[in-house]
């Protein structure tokens, strides 16, 4: 039977590469997006996935920082693909890049709600559809996107680092709670990966930072897709953090 995966923020950047990887691995993919501008990207990606990999997919608009919109995302998934959800990739994320004196309460709340609360909401809503059919021979997976910022600190990103550290704690706790029920929970903590998120920062500062990466270059979205593939295939792996970062941060 075909497997089903939901990916939040699946239309562009790292999310797009992960959507394609899930399809390549035979999952029917539920591609979530939030911005109107990403609707076209999502539809194009859905078409590409179907043509290339022959799996089914579904595009669902939802702001995953809001619990009720996560409920909509999950109920649409169940309506189309049934009540077995095999994989959840929590990927949606935003940054602020602001010093902690000037940042507003609204801005840091938005970062926490998007980068951490959405992971709790989605896990809370999806896990009932995983534990009802998983066991040792049929595992389900939650894969959460953290960041090297969740392993160390980053100046002007206190809110982002707090959320990304929280993601690691959440993943570890869920991994322990659900290991005996056939659900693995792991974290990917990317280093610097070239997407819109990095294109938005000062490019001179970025070049200087890139020069400090031991491997000497900024990573590609395919590096994160490879980590996802590894995690999904590594059946004895749970509660772990995999950090593709070119040696930038060592754990
Ligand atoms: P990106 O290109 O800016 O894409 C962000 C994605 O998140 C978009 O698909 C966006 O959807 C989605 N999103 C944001 N807020 C959302 C919300 N409230 N509801 C639903 N979707 C939402 O960023 P990226 O670099 O691919 O980042 C993907 C993940 O990797 C993030 O969690 C990020 O923190 C993490 N990460 C990235 C890097 C890096 O260097 N790029 C490093 C470490 C960790 P819309 O287009 O619909 O808004």
PDB file of C-alpha atoms and ligand atoms in Angstrom:
ATOM      1  CA  UNK A   1       0.000   0.000   0.000  1.00  0.00           C
ATOM      2  CA  UNK A   2       1.298   3.505  -0.827  1.00  0.00           C
ATOM      3  CA  UNK A   3       2.594   5.491   2.112  1.00  0.00           C
ATOM      4  CA  UNK A   4       1.536   9.047   2.931  1.00  0.00           C
ATOM      5  CA  UNK A   5       3.774  11.918   4.011  1.00  0.00           C
ATOM      6  CA  UNK A   6       2.893  15.461   5.036  1.00  0.00           C
ATOM      7  CA  UNK A   7       5.498  18.174   4.676  1.00  0.00           C
ATOM      8  CA  UNK A   8       4.984  21.675   6.051  1.00  0.00           C
ATOM      9  CA  UNK A   9       6.377  24.515   3.937  1.00  0.00           C
ATOM     10  CA  UNK A  10       6.957  22.017   1.159  1.00  0.00           C
ATOM     11  CA  UNK A  11       6.815  24.241  -1.923  1.00  0.00           C
ATOM     12  CA  UNK A  12      10.208  25.967  -1.971  1.00  0.00           C
ATOM     13  CA  UNK A  13      13.728  25.936  -0.583  1.00  0.00           C
ATOM     14  CA  UNK A  14      14.652  22.948   1.561  1.00  0.00           C
ATOM     15  CA  UNK A  15      10.987  21.904   1.698  1.00  0.00           C
ATOM     16  CA  UNK A  16      10.807  21.538  -2.085  1.00  0.00           C
ATOM     17  CA  UNK A  17      13.851  19.233  -2.110  1.00  0.00           C
ATOM     18  CA  UNK A  18      12.347  17.183   0.723  1.00  0.00           C
ATOM     19  CA  UNK A  19       8.984  16.904  -1.088  1.00  0.00           C
ATOM     20  CA  UNK A  20      10.783  15.558  -4.168  1.00  0.00           C
ATOM     21  CA  UNK A  21      12.804  13.115  -2.043  1.00  0.00           C
ATOM     22  CA  UNK A  22       9.642  11.796  -0.344  1.00  0.00           C
ATOM     23  CA  UNK A  23       8.038  11.247  -3.759  1.00  0.00           C
ATOM     24  CA  UNK A  24      11.187   9.533  -5.047  1.00  0.00           C
ATOM     25  CA  UNK A  25      10.958   7.219  -2.024  1.00  0.00           C
ATOM     26  CA  UNK A  26       7.397   6.279  -2.986  1.00  0.00           C
ATOM     27  CA  UNK A  27       5.357   8.408  -0.614  1.00  0.00           C
ATOM     28  CA  UNK A  28       2.170  10.161  -1.658  1.00  0.00           C
ATOM     29  CA  UNK A  29       3.059  13.718  -0.668  1.00  0.00           C
ATOM     30  CA  UNK A  30       0.882  16.340   0.998  1.00  0.00           C
ATOM     31  CA  UNK A  31       2.537  19.651   0.172  1.00  0.00           C
ATOM     32  CA  UNK A  32       1.647  22.426   2.595  1.00  0.00           C
ATOM     33  CA  UNK A  33       2.149  26.115   1.818  1.00  0.00           C
ATOM     34  CA  UNK A  34       1.044  29.364   3.474  1.00  0.00           C
ATOM     35  CA  UNK A  35       1.681  32.366   1.187  1.00  0.00           C
ATOM     36  CA  UNK A  36      -0.472  33.062  -1.835  1.00  0.00           C
ATOM     37  CA  UNK A  37       2.740  33.414  -3.854  1.00  0.00           C
ATOM     38  CA  UNK A  38       3.628  29.796  -3.036  1.00  0.00           C
ATOM     39  CA  UNK A  39       0.333  28.407  -4.411  1.00  0.00           C
ATOM     40  CA  UNK A  40       1.698  28.411  -7.978  1.00  0.00           C
ATOM     41  CA  UNK A  41       4.992  26.862  -6.819  1.00  0.00           C
ATOM     42  CA  UNK A  42       3.088  24.136  -4.961  1.00  0.00           C
ATOM     43  CA  UNK A  43       0.884  23.310  -7.961  1.00  0.00           C
ATOM     44  CA  UNK A  44       3.912  23.167 -10.290  1.00  0.00           C
ATOM     45  CA  UNK A  45       5.744  20.925  -7.830  1.00  0.00           C
ATOM     46  CA  UNK A  46       2.717  18.631  -7.496  1.00  0.00           C
ATOM     47  CA  UNK A  47       2.624  18.242 -11.290  1.00  0.00           C
ATOM     48  CA  UNK A  48       6.383  17.564 -11.439  1.00  0.00           C
ATOM     49  CA  UNK A  49       6.120  14.956  -8.661  1.00  0.00           C
ATOM     50  CA  UNK A  50       3.279  13.119 -10.373  1.00  0.00           C
ATOM     51  CA  UNK A  51       4.997  13.089 -13.762  1.00  0.00           C
ATOM     52  CA  UNK A  52       8.429  12.090 -12.429  1.00  0.00           C
ATOM     53  CA  UNK A  53       7.532   9.593  -9.699  1.00  0.00           C
ATOM     54  CA  UNK A  54       3.927   8.537 -10.421  1.00  0.00           C
ATOM     55  CA  UNK A  55       2.802   9.068  -6.823  1.00  0.00           C
ATOM     56  CA  UNK A  56      -0.302  10.989  -5.830  1.00  0.00           C
ATOM     57  CA  UNK A  57      -0.151  14.305  -4.041  1.00  0.00           C
ATOM     58  CA  UNK A  58      -2.260  16.966  -2.449  1.00  0.00           C
ATOM     59  CA  UNK A  59      -1.618  20.683  -2.043  1.00  0.00           C
ATOM     60  CA  UNK A  60      -3.042  22.249   1.134  1.00  0.00           C
ATOM     61  CA  UNK A  61      -2.880  25.887   2.204  1.00  0.00           C
ATOM     62  CA  UNK A  62      -2.460  26.277   5.962  1.00  0.00           C
ATOM     63  CA  UNK A  63      -0.612  28.609   8.292  1.00  0.00           C
ATOM     64  CA  UNK A  64       0.851  25.934  10.541  1.00  0.00           C
ATOM     65  CA  UNK A  65       1.527  28.404  13.362  1.00  0.00           C
ATOM     66  CA  UNK A  66      -2.256  28.237  13.985  1.00  0.00           C
ATOM     67  CA  UNK A  67      -3.640  25.026  15.523  1.00  0.00           C
ATOM     68  CA  UNK A  68      -6.974  25.180  13.673  1.00  0.00           C
ATOM     69  CA  UNK A  69      -5.189  25.464  10.315  1.00  0.00           C
ATOM     70  CA  UNK A  70      -3.082  22.413  11.207  1.00  0.00           C
ATOM     71  CA  UNK A  71      -6.361  20.586  11.940  1.00  0.00           C
ATOM     72  CA  UNK A  72      -7.504  21.519   8.427  1.00  0.00           C
ATOM     73  CA  UNK A  73      -4.221  20.249   6.919  1.00  0.00           C
ATOM     74  CA  UNK A  74      -4.500  16.899   8.694  1.00  0.00           C
ATOM     75  CA  UNK A  75      -8.222  16.414   8.019  1.00  0.00           C
ATOM     76  CA  UNK A  76      -7.729  17.128   4.284  1.00  0.00           C
ATOM     77  CA  UNK A  77      -4.933  14.536   4.276  1.00  0.00           C
ATOM     78  CA  UNK A  78      -7.098  11.902   5.957  1.00  0.00           C
ATOM     79  CA  UNK A  79     -10.021  12.683   3.625  1.00  0.00           C
ATOM     80  CA  UNK A  80      -7.882  12.009   0.538  1.00  0.00           C
ATOM     81  CA  UNK A  81      -5.377   9.375   1.684  1.00  0.00           C
ATOM     82  CA  UNK A  82      -7.131   7.634   4.594  1.00  0.00           C
ATOM     83  CA  UNK A  83      -6.322   7.432   8.286  1.00  0.00           C
ATOM     84  CA  UNK A  84      -2.778   6.027   7.978  1.00  0.00           C
ATOM     85  CA  UNK A  85      -0.145   8.757   7.962  1.00  0.00           C
ATOM     86  CA  UNK A  86       3.362   7.323   7.626  1.00  0.00           C
ATOM     87  CA  UNK A  87       5.578  10.376   7.736  1.00  0.00           C
ATOM     88  CA  UNK A  88       5.456  13.960   8.968  1.00  0.00           C
ATOM     89  CA  UNK A  89       8.204  16.382   8.017  1.00  0.00           C
ATOM     90  CA  UNK A  90       8.009  19.569  10.071  1.00  0.00           C
ATOM     91  CA  UNK A  91       9.974  21.979   7.910  1.00  0.00           C
ATOM     92  CA  UNK A  92       8.218  25.390   7.878  1.00  0.00           C
ATOM     93  CA  UNK A  93      10.340  28.130   9.359  1.00  0.00           C
ATOM     94  CA  UNK A  94      11.045  31.869   9.389  1.00  0.00           C
ATOM     95  CA  UNK A  95      13.760  34.143  10.824  1.00  0.00           C
ATOM     96  CA  UNK A  96      13.845  37.699  12.163  1.00  0.00           C
ATOM     97  CA  UNK A  97      17.500  38.649  12.414  1.00  0.00           C
ATOM     98  CA  UNK A  98      17.032  41.439  14.942  1.00  0.00           C
ATOM     99  CA  UNK A  99      18.850  42.417  18.126  1.00  0.00           C
ATOM    100  CA  UNK A 100      17.010  41.468  21.303  1.00  0.00           C
ATOM    101  CA  UNK A 101      16.426  45.052  22.497  1.00  0.00           C
ATOM    102  CA  UNK A 102      14.685  46.217  19.347  1.00  0.00           C
ATOM    103  CA  UNK A 103      12.745  43.087  18.513  1.00  0.00           C
ATOM    104  CA  UNK A 104       9.000  43.336  19.183  1.00  0.00           C
ATOM    105  CA  UNK A 105       6.922  40.863  21.146  1.00  0.00           C
ATOM    106  CA  UNK A 106       4.844  40.256  18.007  1.00  0.00           C
ATOM    107  CA  UNK A 107       7.931  39.442  15.927  1.00  0.00           C
ATOM    108  CA  UNK A 108       9.459  36.940  18.349  1.00  0.00           C
ATOM    109  CA  UNK A 109       6.079  35.367  19.060  1.00  0.00           C
ATOM    110  CA  UNK A 110       5.650  34.796  15.320  1.00  0.00           C
ATOM    111  CA  UNK A 111       9.030  33.026  15.157  1.00  0.00           C
ATOM    112  CA  UNK A 112       8.255  30.791  18.138  1.00  0.00           C
ATOM    113  CA  UNK A 113       4.767  29.992  16.826  1.00  0.00           C
ATOM    114  CA  UNK A 114       6.040  29.140  13.352  1.00  0.00           C
ATOM    115  CA  UNK A 115       9.289  27.347  14.203  1.00  0.00           C
ATOM    116  CA  UNK A 116       8.285  25.511  17.374  1.00  0.00           C
ATOM    117  CA  UNK A 117       4.551  25.606  18.146  1.00  0.00           C
ATOM    118  CA  UNK A 118       3.682  24.382  14.636  1.00  0.00           C
ATOM    119  CA  UNK A 119       5.872  21.306  15.261  1.00  0.00           C
ATOM    120  CA  UNK A 120       3.922  20.565  18.464  1.00  0.00           C
ATOM    121  CA  UNK A 121       0.565  21.177  16.742  1.00  0.00           C
ATOM    122  CA  UNK A 122       1.363  18.952  13.778  1.00  0.00           C
ATOM    123  CA  UNK A 123       2.876  16.154  15.897  1.00  0.00           C
ATOM    124  CA  UNK A 124      -0.121  16.277  18.262  1.00  0.00           C
ATOM    125  CA  UNK A 125      -2.569  15.988  15.379  1.00  0.00           C
ATOM    126  CA  UNK A 126      -0.691  13.424  13.278  1.00  0.00           C
ATOM    127  CA  UNK A 127       0.537  10.959  15.941  1.00  0.00           C
ATOM    128  CA  UNK A 128      -2.946   9.416  16.449  1.00  0.00           C
ATOM    129  CA  UNK A 129      -2.863   8.473  12.740  1.00  0.00           C
ATOM    130  CA  UNK A 130       0.585   6.901  13.197  1.00  0.00           C
ATOM    131  CA  UNK A 131       0.165   4.860  16.379  1.00  0.00           C
ATOM    132  CA  UNK A 132      -3.021   3.242  15.037  1.00  0.00           C
ATOM    133  CA  UNK A 133      -1.088   1.285  12.428  1.00  0.00           C
ATOM    134  CA  UNK A 134       2.632   1.311  13.228  1.00  0.00           C
ATOM    135  CA  UNK A 135       4.668  -1.494  14.763  1.00  0.00           C
ATOM    136  CA  UNK A 136       8.210  -2.823  14.584  1.00  0.00           C
ATOM    137  CA  UNK A 137       7.724  -3.987  10.983  1.00  0.00           C
ATOM    138  CA  UNK A 138       5.853  -0.908   9.810  1.00  0.00           C
ATOM    139  CA  UNK A 139       7.484   2.169  11.221  1.00  0.00           C
ATOM    140  CA  UNK A 140       6.230   5.711  10.985  1.00  0.00           C
ATOM    141  CA  UNK A 141       8.502   8.744  11.091  1.00  0.00           C
ATOM    142  CA  UNK A 142       8.503  12.319  12.267  1.00  0.00           C
ATOM    143  CA  UNK A 143      11.441  14.321  10.946  1.00  0.00           C
ATOM    144  CA  UNK A 144      11.879  17.806  12.369  1.00  0.00           C
ATOM    145  CA  UNK A 145      13.985  20.588  10.871  1.00  0.00           C
ATOM    146  CA  UNK A 146      16.061  22.387  13.476  1.00  0.00           C
ATOM    147  CA  UNK A 147      19.240  24.350  12.675  1.00  0.00           C
ATOM    148  CA  UNK A 148      22.851  24.708  13.781  1.00  0.00           C
ATOM    149  CA  UNK A 149      21.346  27.725  15.564  1.00  0.00           C
ATOM    150  CA  UNK A 150      19.604  25.215  17.829  1.00  0.00           C
ATOM    151  CA  UNK A 151      22.936  23.570  18.660  1.00  0.00           C
ATOM    152  CA  UNK A 152      24.883  26.756  19.369  1.00  0.00           C
ATOM    153  CA  UNK A 153      23.785  30.391  19.530  1.00  0.00           C
ATOM    154  CA  UNK A 154      23.555  32.963  16.730  1.00  0.00           C
ATOM    155  CA  UNK A 155      23.804  36.725  17.338  1.00  0.00           C
ATOM    156  CA  UNK A 156      20.506  38.556  16.640  1.00  0.00           C
ATOM    157  CA  UNK A 157      18.562  35.293  16.477  1.00  0.00           C
ATOM    158  CA  UNK A 158      17.588  34.603  20.097  1.00  0.00           C
ATOM    159  CA  UNK A 159      14.015  33.758  19.125  1.00  0.00           C
ATOM    160  CA  UNK A 160      15.097  31.481  16.260  1.00  0.00           C
ATOM    161  CA  UNK A 161      17.700  29.687  18.418  1.00  0.00           C
ATOM    162  CA  UNK A 162      15.192  29.239  21.245  1.00  0.00           C
ATOM    163  CA  UNK A 163      12.714  27.657  18.834  1.00  0.00           C
ATOM    164  CA  UNK A 164      15.302  25.471  17.123  1.00  0.00           C
ATOM    165  CA  UNK A 165      16.698  24.198  20.473  1.00  0.00           C
ATOM    166  CA  UNK A 166      13.116  23.522  21.512  1.00  0.00           C
ATOM    167  CA  UNK A 167      12.626  21.405  18.382  1.00  0.00           C
ATOM    168  CA  UNK A 168      15.506  19.157  19.475  1.00  0.00           C
ATOM    169  CA  UNK A 169      14.005  18.727  22.955  1.00  0.00           C
ATOM    170  CA  UNK A 170      10.583  18.004  21.487  1.00  0.00           C
ATOM    171  CA  UNK A 171      12.017  15.407  19.088  1.00  0.00           C
ATOM    172  CA  UNK A 172      13.966  13.610  21.800  1.00  0.00           C
ATOM    173  CA  UNK A 173      10.993  13.452  24.163  1.00  0.00           C
ATOM    174  CA  UNK A 174       8.621  12.205  21.455  1.00  0.00           C
ATOM    175  CA  UNK A 175      11.233   9.683  20.299  1.00  0.00           C
ATOM    176  CA  UNK A 176      11.276   8.143  23.790  1.00  0.00           C
ATOM    177  CA  UNK A 177       7.516   8.290  24.241  1.00  0.00           C
ATOM    178  CA  UNK A 178       6.684   6.643  20.909  1.00  0.00           C
ATOM    179  CA  UNK A 179       9.623   4.277  20.246  1.00  0.00           C
ATOM    180  CA  UNK A 180       7.716   1.258  21.541  1.00  0.00           C
ATOM    181  CA  UNK A 181       4.770   2.124  19.294  1.00  0.00           C
ATOM    182  CA  UNK A 182       6.722   2.035  16.024  1.00  0.00           C
ATOM    183  CA  UNK A 183       7.221   5.770  15.551  1.00  0.00           C
ATOM    184  CA  UNK A 184      10.737   7.170  15.116  1.00  0.00           C
ATOM    185  CA  UNK A 185      11.394  10.857  15.676  1.00  0.00           C
ATOM    186  CA  UNK A 186      14.605  12.468  14.466  1.00  0.00           C
ATOM    187  CA  UNK A 187      15.939  15.941  13.799  1.00  0.00           C
ATOM    188  CA  UNK A 188      17.874  17.454  10.918  1.00  0.00           C
ATOM    189  CA  UNK A 189      19.875  20.524  11.962  1.00  0.00           C
ATOM    190  CA  UNK A 190      21.103  22.113   8.703  1.00  0.00           C
ATOM    191  CA  UNK A 191      24.068  24.432   8.528  1.00  0.00           C
ATOM    192  CA  UNK A 192      24.021  27.198   5.928  1.00  0.00           C
ATOM    193  CA  UNK A 193      21.988  26.096   2.907  1.00  0.00           C
ATOM    194  CA  UNK A 194      21.376  28.371  -0.081  1.00  0.00           C
ATOM    195  CA  UNK A 195      17.648  29.186  -0.144  1.00  0.00           C
ATOM    196  CA  UNK A 196      15.533  32.373   0.009  1.00  0.00           C
ATOM    197  CA  UNK A 197      16.221  32.388   3.773  1.00  0.00           C
ATOM    198  CA  UNK A 198      19.943  32.997   3.128  1.00  0.00           C
ATOM    199  CA  UNK A 199      19.418  35.107  -0.003  1.00  0.00           C
ATOM    200  CA  UNK A 200      17.680  37.612   2.280  1.00  0.00           C
ATOM    201  CA  UNK A 201      20.763  38.319   4.420  1.00  0.00           C
ATOM    202  CA  UNK A 202      23.707  40.655   3.714  1.00  0.00           C
ATOM    203  CA  UNK A 203      25.693  38.840   1.009  1.00  0.00           C
ATOM    204  CA  UNK A 204      29.103  40.242   2.080  1.00  0.00           C
ATOM    205  CA  UNK A 205      28.529  39.002   5.625  1.00  0.00           C
ATOM    206  CA  UNK A 206      27.379  35.675   4.192  1.00  0.00           C
ATOM    207  CA  UNK A 207      30.545  35.288   2.091  1.00  0.00           C
ATOM    208  CA  UNK A 208      32.682  36.031   5.157  1.00  0.00           C
ATOM    209  CA  UNK A 209      30.761  33.467   7.173  1.00  0.00           C
ATOM    210  CA  UNK A 210      30.982  30.877   4.388  1.00  0.00           C
ATOM    211  CA  UNK A 211      34.778  31.236   4.435  1.00  0.00           C
ATOM    212  CA  UNK A 212      34.737  29.906   7.998  1.00  0.00           C
ATOM    213  CA  UNK A 213      32.997  26.640   7.008  1.00  0.00           C
ATOM    214  CA  UNK A 214      35.639  23.874   7.081  1.00  0.00           C
ATOM    215  CA  UNK A 215      34.344  22.323   3.850  1.00  0.00           C
ATOM    216  CA  UNK A 216      34.586  25.829   2.349  1.00  0.00           C
ATOM    217  CA  UNK A 217      31.154  26.339   0.818  1.00  0.00           C
ATOM    218  CA  UNK A 218      27.474  26.890   1.544  1.00  0.00           C
ATOM    219  CA  UNK A 219      25.415  23.709   1.310  1.00  0.00           C
ATOM    220  CA  UNK A 220      22.727  22.784  -1.177  1.00  0.00           C
ATOM    221  CA  UNK A 221      19.142  21.671  -0.515  1.00  0.00           C
ATOM    222  CA  UNK A 222      20.130  18.227  -1.832  1.00  0.00           C
ATOM    223  CA  UNK A 223      22.389  17.830   1.240  1.00  0.00           C
ATOM    224  CA  UNK A 224      19.291  18.018   3.444  1.00  0.00           C
ATOM    225  CA  UNK A 225      17.322  15.683   1.173  1.00  0.00           C
ATOM    226  CA  UNK A 226      20.115  13.102   1.555  1.00  0.00           C
ATOM    227  CA  UNK A 227      19.841  13.391   5.344  1.00  0.00           C
ATOM    228  CA  UNK A 228      16.081  12.814   5.130  1.00  0.00           C
ATOM    229  CA  UNK A 229      16.602   9.717   2.988  1.00  0.00           C
ATOM    230  CA  UNK A 230      19.164   8.370   5.449  1.00  0.00           C
ATOM    231  CA  UNK A 231      16.847   8.931   8.429  1.00  0.00           C
ATOM    232  CA  UNK A 232      13.874   7.278   6.729  1.00  0.00           C
ATOM    233  CA  UNK A 233      15.950   4.230   5.815  1.00  0.00           C
ATOM    234  CA  UNK A 234      17.830   3.939   9.132  1.00  0.00           C
ATOM    235  CA  UNK A 235      15.308   1.816  11.025  1.00  0.00           C
ATOM    236  CA  UNK A 236      17.344   1.692  14.277  1.00  0.00           C
ATOM    237  CA  UNK A 237      17.702   5.483  14.500  1.00  0.00           C
ATOM    238  CA  UNK A 238      15.521   7.542  16.806  1.00  0.00           C
ATOM    239  CA  UNK A 239      15.889  10.637  18.978  1.00  0.00           C
ATOM    240  CA  UNK A 240      18.993  11.712  17.058  1.00  0.00           C
ATOM    241  CA  UNK A 241      20.161  14.972  15.531  1.00  0.00           C
ATOM    242  CA  UNK A 242      21.809  14.799  12.099  1.00  0.00           C
ATOM    243  CA  UNK A 243      23.560  18.045  11.184  1.00  0.00           C
ATOM    244  CA  UNK A 244      24.729  18.449   7.569  1.00  0.00           C
ATOM    245  CA  UNK A 245      26.824  21.597   8.018  1.00  0.00           C
ATOM    246  CA  UNK A 246      30.204  21.180   6.288  1.00  0.00           C
ATOM    247  CA  UNK A 247      31.956  20.954   9.662  1.00  0.00           C
ATOM    248  CA  UNK A 248      30.692  24.424  10.706  1.00  0.00           C
ATOM    249  CA  UNK A 249      29.380  23.137  14.043  1.00  0.00           C
ATOM    250  CA  UNK A 250      30.562  19.927  15.688  1.00  0.00           C
ATOM    251  CA  UNK A 251      28.311  18.129  18.188  1.00  0.00           C
TER     252      UNK A 251
HETATM  253  P1  LIG B   1      12.649  29.294   2.944  1.00  0.00           P
HETATM  254  O1  LIG B   1      13.218  29.067   1.580  1.00  0.00           O
HETATM  255  O2  LIG B   1      12.500  30.676   3.441  1.00  0.00           O
HETATM  256  O3  LIG B   1      11.258  28.507   3.027  1.00  0.00           O
HETATM  257  C1  LIG B   1      10.494  28.562   4.191  1.00  0.00           C
HETATM  258  C2  LIG B   1       9.300  27.660   4.018  1.00  0.00           C
HETATM  259  O4  LIG B   1       8.541  27.696   5.228  1.00  0.00           O
HETATM  260  C3  LIG B   1       8.382  28.110   2.883  1.00  0.00           C
HETATM  261  O5  LIG B   1       7.922  26.986   2.186  1.00  0.00           O
HETATM  262  C4  LIG B   1       7.237  28.781   3.635  1.00  0.00           C
HETATM  263  O6  LIG B   1       5.998  28.691   2.990  1.00  0.00           O
HETATM  264  C5  LIG B   1       7.180  27.946   4.888  1.00  0.00           C
HETATM  265  N1  LIG B   1       6.470  28.633   5.982  1.00  0.00           N
HETATM  266  C6  LIG B   1       6.901  29.685   6.717  1.00  0.00           C
HETATM  267  N2  LIG B   1       5.963  30.024   7.619  1.00  0.00           N
HETATM  268  C7  LIG B   1       4.936  29.146   7.457  1.00  0.00           C
HETATM  269  C8  LIG B   1       3.682  28.959   8.106  1.00  0.00           C
HETATM  270  N3  LIG B   1       3.296  29.752   9.127  1.00  0.00           N
HETATM  271  N4  LIG B   1       2.870  27.974   7.675  1.00  0.00           N
HETATM  272  C9  LIG B   1       3.242  27.156   6.641  1.00  0.00           C
HETATM  273  N5  LIG B   1       4.429  27.285   5.991  1.00  0.00           N
HETATM  274  C10 LIG B   1       5.252  28.270   6.394  1.00  0.00           C
HETATM  275  O7  LIG B   1      13.539  28.576   4.041  1.00  0.00           O
HETATM  276  P2  LIG B   1      14.419  27.248   3.989  1.00  0.00           P
HETATM  277  O8  LIG B   1      15.824  27.681   4.015  1.00  0.00           O
HETATM  278  O9  LIG B   1      13.939  26.340   2.934  1.00  0.00           O
HETATM  279  O10 LIG B   1      14.081  26.684   5.441  1.00  0.00           O
HETATM  280  C11 LIG B   1      13.376  25.462   5.648  1.00  0.00           C
HETATM  281  C12 LIG B   1      13.642  25.040   7.089  1.00  0.00           C
HETATM  282  O11 LIG B   1      15.056  24.818   7.266  1.00  0.00           O
HETATM  283  C13 LIG B   1      13.255  26.093   8.128  1.00  0.00           C
HETATM  284  O12 LIG B   1      12.711  25.464   9.268  1.00  0.00           O
HETATM  285  C14 LIG B   1      14.596  26.749   8.471  1.00  0.00           C
HETATM  286  O13 LIG B   1      14.580  27.328   9.748  1.00  0.00           O
HETATM  287  C15 LIG B   1      15.520  25.565   8.382  1.00  0.00           C
HETATM  288  N6  LIG B   1      16.929  25.927   8.178  1.00  0.00           N
HETATM  289  C16 LIG B   1      17.345  26.562   7.061  1.00  0.00           C
HETATM  290  C17 LIG B   1      18.702  26.880   6.922  1.00  0.00           C
HETATM  291  C18 LIG B   1      19.258  27.576   5.705  1.00  0.00           C
HETATM  292  O14 LIG B   1      20.443  27.946   5.728  1.00  0.00           O
HETATM  293  N7  LIG B   1      18.503  27.763   4.651  1.00  0.00           N
HETATM  294  C19 LIG B   1      19.588  26.541   7.935  1.00  0.00           C
HETATM  295  C20 LIG B   1      19.122  25.896   9.072  1.00  0.00           C
HETATM  296  C21 LIG B   1      17.790  25.576   9.173  1.00  0.00           C
HETATM  297  P3  LIG B   1       5.403  29.929   2.114  1.00  0.00           P
HETATM  298  O15 LIG B   1       6.301  30.059   0.924  1.00  0.00           O
HETATM  299  O16 LIG B   1       4.038  29.501   1.767  1.00  0.00           O
HETATM  300  O17 LIG B   1       5.446  31.124   3.007  1.00  0.00           O
END
